Tab-separated table of C-alpha atoms in Angstrom:
chain	number	residue	atom	x	y	z
A	230	UNK	CA	0.000	0.000	0.000
A	231	UNK	CA	1.281	3.468	-0.882
A	232	UNK	CA	1.062	5.843	2.046
A	233	UNK	CA	1.530	9.450	0.985
A	234	UNK	CA	1.734	12.044	3.773
A	235	UNK	CA	-0.174	15.280	3.330
A	236	UNK	CA	0.530	18.111	5.772
A	237	UNK	CA	-2.091	20.832	6.202
A	238	UNK	CA	-2.575	23.727	8.634
A	239	UNK	CA	-5.330	23.500	11.245
A	240	UNK	CA	-5.859	26.995	12.604
A	241	UNK	CA	-2.835	29.012	13.631
A	242	UNK	CA	-1.264	26.596	16.104
A	243	UNK	CA	-1.794	23.076	14.784
A	244	UNK	CA	-1.211	21.011	11.708
A	245	UNK	CA	-2.416	17.677	10.461
A	246	UNK	CA	-0.190	15.010	8.983
A	247	UNK	CA	-2.595	12.851	7.033
A	248	UNK	CA	-1.281	9.487	5.905
A	249	UNK	CA	-4.505	8.254	4.351
A	250	UNK	CA	-8.272	8.420	4.632
A	251	UNK	CA	-9.302	4.996	5.837
A	252	UNK	CA	-8.981	2.802	8.885
A	253	UNK	CA	-6.263	0.351	7.928
A	254	UNK	CA	-3.600	-1.495	9.956
A	255	UNK	CA	-0.860	-0.305	7.583
A	256	UNK	CA	-1.860	3.324	8.054
A	257	UNK	CA	-2.101	2.864	11.810
A	258	UNK	CA	1.430	1.411	11.837
A	259	UNK	CA	2.699	4.392	9.849
A	260	UNK	CA	1.042	6.855	12.247
A	261	UNK	CA	2.589	4.985	15.196
A	262	UNK	CA	6.015	5.051	13.555
A	263	UNK	CA	5.769	8.805	12.983
A	264	UNK	CA	4.556	9.360	16.546
A	265	UNK	CA	7.496	7.365	17.905
A	266	UNK	CA	9.943	9.307	15.738
A	267	UNK	CA	8.595	12.600	17.102
A	268	UNK	CA	8.710	11.379	20.698
A	269	UNK	CA	12.336	10.238	20.289
A	270	UNK	CA	13.426	13.553	18.792
A	271	UNK	CA	10.794	16.198	19.611
A	272	UNK	CA	10.797	19.677	18.133
A	273	UNK	CA	10.983	22.271	20.963
A	274	UNK	CA	7.911	24.145	19.660
A	275	UNK	CA	5.635	21.081	19.686
A	276	UNK	CA	3.202	21.179	22.591
A	277	UNK	CA	1.496	17.851	21.990
A	278	UNK	CA	0.413	15.454	19.270
A	279	UNK	CA	-2.689	13.331	18.949
A	280	UNK	CA	-2.673	10.191	16.793
A	281	UNK	CA	-5.727	8.843	14.997
A	282	UNK	CA	-6.125	5.789	12.818
A	283	UNK	CA	-4.780	7.554	9.743
A	284	UNK	CA	-3.339	10.929	10.799
A	285	UNK	CA	-1.402	12.816	13.426
A	286	UNK	CA	-2.565	16.191	14.758
A	287	UNK	CA	0.376	18.275	15.969
A	288	UNK	CA	-0.162	21.291	18.242
A	289	UNK	CA	2.681	23.799	18.392
A	290	UNK	CA	3.649	27.245	19.637
A	291	UNK	CA	3.492	29.590	16.610
A	292	UNK	CA	5.673	32.107	18.460
A	293	UNK	CA	8.535	29.578	18.361
A	294	UNK	CA	8.176	28.167	14.846
A	295	UNK	CA	6.260	28.962	11.682
A	296	UNK	CA	3.883	26.528	10.022
A	297	UNK	CA	6.265	26.174	7.061
A	298	UNK	CA	9.254	25.414	9.283
A	299	UNK	CA	7.392	22.788	11.282
A	300	UNK	CA	5.845	21.245	8.167
A	301	UNK	CA	9.337	20.949	6.685
A	302	UNK	CA	10.627	19.391	9.916
A	303	UNK	CA	7.796	16.824	9.830
A	304	UNK	CA	8.439	16.086	6.151
A	305	UNK	CA	12.039	15.272	7.084
A	306	UNK	CA	10.768	12.823	9.725
A	307	UNK	CA	8.548	11.197	7.093
A	308	UNK	CA	11.520	10.928	4.726
A	309	UNK	CA	13.539	9.152	7.405
A	310	UNK	CA	10.693	6.718	8.036
A	311	UNK	CA	10.359	6.194	4.298
A	312	UNK	CA	13.783	4.567	4.323
A	313	UNK	CA	12.964	2.176	7.162
A	314	UNK	CA	9.164	1.991	7.328
A	315	UNK	CA	5.918	2.093	5.393
A	316	UNK	CA	5.693	5.864	4.705
A	317	UNK	CA	6.244	7.002	1.127
A	318	UNK	CA	6.297	10.620	-0.032
A	319	UNK	CA	4.136	11.953	-2.865
């Protein structure tokens, strides 16, 4: 299964990393892998993250980092997982 992350803003202090649009064990594994990668090496501006079956909501302090900077940081995490896990970029 191809899992293609899509990162989108949610208000001014959150973003959504969407890995798919269905409930699927492969997607859930990819979300868990991304969540673990963030917990091992957290960005200092991230306040918390909330996993779902197919996405990860990330809340952050917009006074510490811009949306673009954090989205880029998360894309880098996805690229790393791409090499060792199920996530594939678009």
